[in-house]
Amino acid sequence: MIIEQKNLDEIRVDIFKALADPTRLEILRLLKNHGDEMSCGEVGDRIQLTKSTASYHFKILREAGLTTTRKEAKHKYVQIYPDTFSTYLPGFLDSL
């Protein structure tokens, strides 16, 4: 039971670390308002991020389980992963 709780706590820490950045909150807000996946380039362009900075933020969000990314040819597409929010942060997306 202690190991299981530790894993849950580690998940929570990763989620809150990812959410503790205004740029990542802005990315999530943009994705939520768009309602569907967006290309990583489009997200970066809309919030004026360099490609490397956007990539860094996408990685943090993905590793925390807050987004998913799929690759199609040369393009990557990102979208919110709602299961993480409903499990760990119910109602959070509505507050964005």
Tab-separated table of N, CA and C in Angstrom:
chain	number	residue	atom	x	y	z
A	1	MET	N	0.826	-1.204	0.000
A	1	MET	CA	0.000	0.000	0.000
A	1	MET	C	0.862	1.256	0.000
A	2	ILE	N	1.955	1.253	0.730
A	2	ILE	CA	2.835	2.424	0.759
A	2	ILE	C	3.438	2.662	-0.621
A	3	ILE	N	3.844	1.606	-1.306
A	3	ILE	CA	4.413	1.753	-2.645
A	3	ILE	C	3.364	2.316	-3.598
A	4	GLU	N	2.142	1.809	-3.518
A	4	GLU	CA	1.069	2.301	-4.369
A	4	GLU	C	0.803	3.784	-4.109
A	5	GLN	N	0.771	4.194	-2.865
A	5	GLN	CA	0.551	5.600	-2.522
A	5	GLN	C	1.698	6.469	-3.026
A	6	LYS	N	2.918	5.947	-2.920
A	6	LYS	CA	4.065	6.707	-3.407
A	6	LYS	C	3.935	6.947	-4.910
A	7	ASN	N	3.516	5.936	-5.638
A	7	ASN	CA	3.341	6.106	-7.069
A	7	ASN	C	2.277	7.157	-7.374
A	8	LEU	N	1.185	7.137	-6.651
A	8	LEU	CA	0.149	8.149	-6.838
A	8	LEU	C	0.673	9.536	-6.494
A	9	ASP	N	1.438	9.631	-5.436
A	9	ASP	CA	2.017	10.924	-5.067
A	9	ASP	C	2.993	11.412	-6.126
A	10	GLU	N	3.787	10.519	-6.685
A	10	GLU	CA	4.721	10.906	-7.745
A	10	GLU	C	3.965	11.410	-8.972
A	11	ILE	N	2.876	10.761	-9.293
A	11	ILE	CA	2.049	11.205	-10.412
A	11	ILE	C	1.515	12.606	-10.140
A	12	ARG	N	1.010	12.804	-8.947
A	12	ARG	CA	0.482	14.126	-8.580
A	12	ARG	C	1.563	15.202	-8.641
A	13	VAL	N	2.750	14.890	-8.152
A	13	VAL	CA	3.853	15.849	-8.188
A	13	VAL	C	4.180	16.222	-9.628
A	14	ASP	N	4.260	15.221	-10.515
A	14	ASP	CA	4.544	15.503	-11.926
A	14	ASP	C	3.465	16.388	-12.548
A	15	ILE	N	2.218	16.104	-12.218
A	15	ILE	CA	1.113	16.902	-12.754
A	15	ILE	C	1.212	18.343	-12.271
A	16	PHE	N	1.402	18.523	-10.971
A	16	PHE	CA	1.446	19.886	-10.435
A	16	PHE	C	2.688	20.647	-10.894
A	17	LYS	N	3.801	19.952	-11.076
A	17	LYS	CA	4.978	20.620	-11.638
A	17	LYS	C	4.680	21.110	-13.053
A	18	ALA	N	4.019	20.282	-13.830
A	18	ALA	CA	3.689	20.665	-15.204
A	18	ALA	C	2.734	21.851	-15.232
A	19	LEU	N	1.810	21.895	-14.294
A	19	LEU	CA	0.820	22.968	-14.262
A	19	LEU	C	1.354	24.254	-13.630
A	20	ALA	N	2.528	24.196	-13.037
A	20	ALA	CA	3.078	25.354	-12.320
A	20	ALA	C	3.813	26.321	-13.246
A	21	ASP	N	3.468	26.323	-14.510
A	21	ASP	CA	4.124	27.203	-15.463
A	21	ASP	C	3.060	27.902	-16.307
A	22	PRO	N	3.085	29.224	-16.375
A	22	PRO	CA	2.061	29.962	-17.120
A	22	PRO	C	1.998	29.593	-18.602
A	23	THR	N	3.134	29.286	-19.211
A	23	THR	CA	3.136	28.927	-20.633
A	23	THR	C	2.405	27.609	-20.848
A	24	ARG	N	2.644	26.647	-19.973
A	24	ARG	CA	1.967	25.363	-20.122
A	24	ARG	C	0.469	25.499	-19.852
A	25	LEU	N	0.099	26.352	-18.923
A	25	LEU	CA	-1.332	26.619	-18.712
A	25	LEU	C	-1.943	27.251	-19.964
A	26	GLU	N	-1.198	28.131	-20.598
A	26	GLU	CA	-1.683	28.768	-21.820
A	26	GLU	C	-1.850	27.740	-22.943
A	27	ILE	N	-0.912	26.799	-23.034
A	27	ILE	CA	-1.019	25.731	-24.030
A	27	ILE	C	-2.281	24.905	-23.771
A	28	LEU	N	-2.499	24.525	-22.523
A	28	LEU	CA	-3.687	23.740	-22.184
A	28	LEU	C	-4.967	24.512	-22.471
A	29	ARG	N	-4.978	25.784	-22.158
A	29	ARG	CA	-6.152	26.626	-22.410
A	29	ARG	C	-6.439	26.683	-23.911
A	30	LEU	N	-5.397	26.865	-24.710
A	30	LEU	CA	-5.553	26.919	-26.164
A	30	LEU	C	-6.115	25.599	-26.688
A	31	LEU	N	-5.561	24.493	-26.220
A	31	LEU	CA	-6.042	23.178	-26.664
A	31	LEU	C	-7.490	22.950	-26.231
A	32	LYS	N	-7.805	23.328	-25.020
A	32	LYS	CA	-9.177	23.154	-24.512
A	32	LYS	C	-10.156	23.968	-25.350
A	33	ASN	N	-9.816	25.223	-25.616
A	33	ASN	CA	-10.712	26.091	-26.374
A	33	ASN	C	-10.828	25.667	-27.833
A	34	HIS	N	-9.774	25.068	-28.360
A	34	HIS	CA	-9.802	24.585	-29.738
A	34	HIS	C	-10.688	23.348	-29.841
A	35	GLY	N	-10.675	22.520	-28.804
A	35	GLY	CA	-11.562	21.368	-28.739
A	35	GLY	C	-11.100	20.140	-29.487
A	36	ASP	N	-9.976	20.204	-30.137
A	36	ASP	CA	-9.464	19.069	-30.886
A	36	ASP	C	-7.950	19.171	-30.911
A	37	GLU	N	-7.314	18.195	-31.502
A	37	GLU	CA	-5.863	18.267	-31.576
A	37	GLU	C	-5.430	19.418	-32.471
A	38	MET	N	-4.230	19.886	-32.209
A	38	MET	CA	-3.628	20.948	-33.010
A	38	MET	C	-2.206	20.527	-33.343
A	39	SER	N	-1.690	21.032	-34.437
A	39	SER	CA	-0.290	20.753	-34.733
A	39	SER	C	0.572	21.508	-33.723
A	40	CYS	N	1.688	20.908	-33.377
A	40	CYS	CA	2.590	21.557	-32.419
A	40	CYS	C	3.051	22.909	-32.946
A	41	GLY	N	3.292	22.981	-34.252
A	41	GLY	CA	3.709	24.243	-34.851
A	41	GLY	C	2.662	25.326	-34.724
A	42	GLU	N	1.393	24.942	-34.896
A	42	GLU	CA	0.303	25.914	-34.768
A	42	GLU	C	0.192	26.434	-33.336
A	43	VAL	N	0.329	25.544	-32.364
A	43	VAL	CA	0.286	25.964	-30.959
A	43	VAL	C	1.425	26.936	-30.689
A	44	GLY	N	2.627	26.558	-31.110
A	44	GLY	CA	3.786	27.421	-30.901
A	44	GLY	C	3.626	28.784	-31.544
A	45	ASP	N	3.086	28.801	-32.758
A	45	ASP	CA	2.867	30.069	-33.460
A	45	ASP	C	1.850	30.947	-32.741
A	46	ARG	N	0.782	30.331	-32.275
A	46	ARG	CA	-0.290	31.105	-31.641
A	46	ARG	C	0.152	31.753	-30.336
A	47	ILE	N	1.040	31.078	-29.608
A	47	ILE	CA	1.468	31.684	-28.341
A	47	ILE	C	2.913	32.161	-28.405
A	48	GLN	N	3.417	32.281	-29.612
A	48	GLN	CA	4.720	32.882	-29.901
A	48	GLN	C	5.862	32.221	-29.135
A	49	LEU	N	6.020	30.916	-29.378
A	49	LEU	CA	7.129	30.166	-28.791
A	49	LEU	C	8.062	29.705	-29.894
A	50	THR	N	9.347	29.704	-29.599
A	50	THR	CA	10.283	29.111	-30.543
A	50	THR	C	10.011	27.611	-30.578
A	51	LYS	N	10.467	26.971	-31.637
A	51	LYS	CA	10.238	25.533	-31.790
A	51	LYS	C	10.830	24.742	-30.627
A	52	SER	N	12.030	25.099	-30.199
A	52	SER	CA	12.674	24.354	-29.113
A	52	SER	C	11.970	24.583	-27.776
A	53	THR	N	11.516	25.806	-27.526
A	53	THR	CA	10.787	26.096	-26.288
A	53	THR	C	9.451	25.370	-26.271
A	54	ALA	N	8.743	25.405	-27.381
A	54	ALA	CA	7.458	24.698	-27.472
A	54	ALA	C	7.665	23.202	-27.254
A	55	SER	N	8.686	22.653	-27.864
A	55	SER	CA	8.980	21.226	-27.724
A	55	SER	C	9.234	20.851	-26.264
A	56	TYR	N	9.951	21.695	-25.565
A	56	TYR	CA	10.226	21.473	-24.142
A	56	TYR	C	8.918	21.417	-23.347
A	57	HIS	N	8.043	22.378	-23.575
A	57	HIS	CA	6.777	22.427	-22.844
A	57	HIS	C	5.869	21.241	-23.202
A	58	PHE	N	5.849	20.869	-24.481
A	58	PHE	CA	5.049	19.706	-24.886
A	58	PHE	C	5.545	18.438	-24.196
A	59	LYS	N	6.841	18.309	-24.063
A	59	LYS	CA	7.419	17.133	-23.403
A	59	LYS	C	6.987	17.059	-21.932
A	60	ILE	N	7.052	18.173	-21.241
A	60	ILE	CA	6.651	18.208	-19.824
A	60	ILE	C	5.174	17.827	-19.677
A	61	LEU	N	4.322	18.396	-20.515
A	61	LEU	CA	2.891	18.100	-20.454
A	61	LEU	C	2.615	16.635	-20.783
A	62	ARG	N	3.294	16.112	-21.786
A	62	ARG	CA	3.112	14.718	-22.190
A	62	ARG	C	3.580	13.760	-21.103
A	63	GLU	N	4.754	14.029	-20.526
A	63	GLU	CA	5.292	13.143	-19.488
A	63	GLU	C	4.445	13.160	-18.216
A	64	ALA	N	3.732	14.246	-17.980
A	64	ALA	CA	2.836	14.318	-16.827
A	64	ALA	C	1.485	13.677	-17.138
A	65	GLY	N	1.293	13.250	-18.373
A	65	GLY	CA	0.052	12.606	-18.760
A	65	GLY	C	-1.079	13.573	-19.049
A	66	LEU	N	-0.758	14.842	-19.237
A	66	LEU	CA	-1.785	15.858	-19.466
A	66	LEU	C	-2.148	16.015	-20.939
A	67	THR	N	-1.236	15.620	-21.818
A	67	THR	CA	-1.493	15.684	-23.258
A	67	THR	C	-0.994	14.402	-23.910
A	68	THR	N	-1.436	14.195	-25.130
A	68	THR	CA	-0.893	13.125	-25.964
A	68	THR	C	-0.397	13.773	-27.249
A	69	THR	N	0.569	13.136	-27.842
A	69	THR	CA	1.132	13.635	-29.092
A	69	THR	C	1.171	12.493	-30.090
A	70	ARG	N	0.783	12.779	-31.305
A	70	ARG	CA	0.906	11.777	-32.360
A	70	ARG	C	1.677	12.384	-33.519
A	71	LYS	N	2.390	11.531	-34.197
A	71	LYS	CA	3.208	11.988	-35.321
A	71	LYS	C	2.587	11.483	-36.617
A	72	GLU	N	2.512	12.375	-37.576
A	72	GLU	CA	2.018	12.024	-38.898
A	72	GLU	C	2.963	12.651	-39.917
A	73	ALA	N	3.721	11.812	-40.581
A	73	ALA	CA	4.760	12.273	-41.508
A	73	ALA	C	5.738	13.179	-40.761
A	74	LYS	N	5.874	14.420	-41.185
A	74	LYS	CA	6.802	15.353	-40.534
A	74	LYS	C	6.152	16.177	-39.438
A	75	HIS	N	4.868	16.009	-39.240
A	75	HIS	CA	4.131	16.866	-38.311
A	75	HIS	C	3.757	16.108	-37.043
A	76	LYS	N	3.724	16.849	-35.934
A	76	LYS	CA	3.257	16.303	-34.665
A	76	LYS	C	2.005	17.052	-34.261
A	77	TYR	N	1.084	16.297	-33.675
A	77	TYR	CA	-0.187	16.863	-33.243
A	77	TYR	C	-0.365	16.580	-31.759
A	78	VAL	N	-0.839	17.568	-31.047
A	78	VAL	CA	-0.991	17.467	-29.595
A	78	VAL	C	-2.455	17.694	-29.228
A	79	GLN	N	-2.897	16.988	-28.201
A	79	GLN	CA	-4.241	17.211	-27.673
A	79	GLN	C	-4.255	16.901	-26.188
A	80	ILE	N	-5.241	17.412	-25.511
A	80	ILE	CA	-5.408	17.154	-24.080
A	80	ILE	C	-5.769	15.692	-23.884
A	81	TYR	N	-5.219	15.095	-22.836
A	81	TYR	CA	-5.583	13.737	-22.446
A	81	TYR	C	-6.566	13.844	-21.287
A	82	PRO	N	-7.852	13.777	-21.568
A	82	PRO	CA	-8.864	14.078	-20.556
A	82	PRO	C	-8.894	13.101	-19.376
A	83	ASP	N	-8.459	11.857	-19.571
A	83	ASP	CA	-8.507	10.870	-18.476
A	83	ASP	C	-7.696	11.322	-17.271
A	84	THR	N	-6.536	11.912	-17.510
A	84	THR	CA	-5.711	12.381	-16.397
A	84	THR	C	-6.431	13.471	-15.621
A	85	PHE	N	-7.046	14.381	-16.346
A	85	PHE	CA	-7.768	15.464	-15.673
A	85	PHE	C	-8.959	14.926	-14.893
A	86	SER	N	-9.712	13.999	-15.485
A	86	SER	CA	-10.887	13.489	-14.777
A	86	SER	C	-10.499	12.650	-13.570
A	87	THR	N	-9.347	11.993	-13.629
A	87	THR	CA	-8.896	11.159	-12.516
A	87	THR	C	-8.277	11.978	-11.390
A	88	TYR	N	-7.388	12.906	-11.732
A	88	TYR	CA	-6.608	13.625	-10.723
A	88	TYR	C	-7.064	15.062	-10.486
A	89	LEU	N	-7.703	15.673	-11.471
A	89	LEU	CA	-8.079	17.083	-11.358
A	89	LEU	C	-9.481	17.331	-11.900
A	90	PRO	N	-10.484	16.639	-11.360
A	90	PRO	CA	-11.829	16.845	-11.896
A	90	PRO	C	-12.235	18.314	-11.790
A	91	GLY	N	-12.777	18.818	-12.883
A	91	GLY	CA	-13.228	20.216	-12.913
A	91	GLY	C	-12.155	21.214	-13.296
A	92	PHE	N	-10.893	20.795	-13.333
A	92	PHE	CA	-9.809	21.747	-13.601
A	92	PHE	C	-9.928	22.369	-14.995
A	93	LEU	N	-10.194	21.555	-16.002
A	93	LEU	CA	-10.273	22.093	-17.354
A	93	LEU	C	-11.381	23.133	-17.485
A	94	ASP	N	-12.461	22.946	-16.755
A	94	ASP	CA	-13.547	23.920	-16.789
A	94	ASP	C	-13.118	25.262	-16.206
A	95	SER	N	-12.099	25.250	-15.364
A	95	SER	CA	-11.651	26.484	-14.736
A	95	SER	C	-10.669	27.284	-15.594
A	96	LEU	N	-10.196	26.693	-16.679
A	96	LEU	CA	-9.233	27.397	-17.536
A	96	LEU	C	-9.912	28.478	-18.360
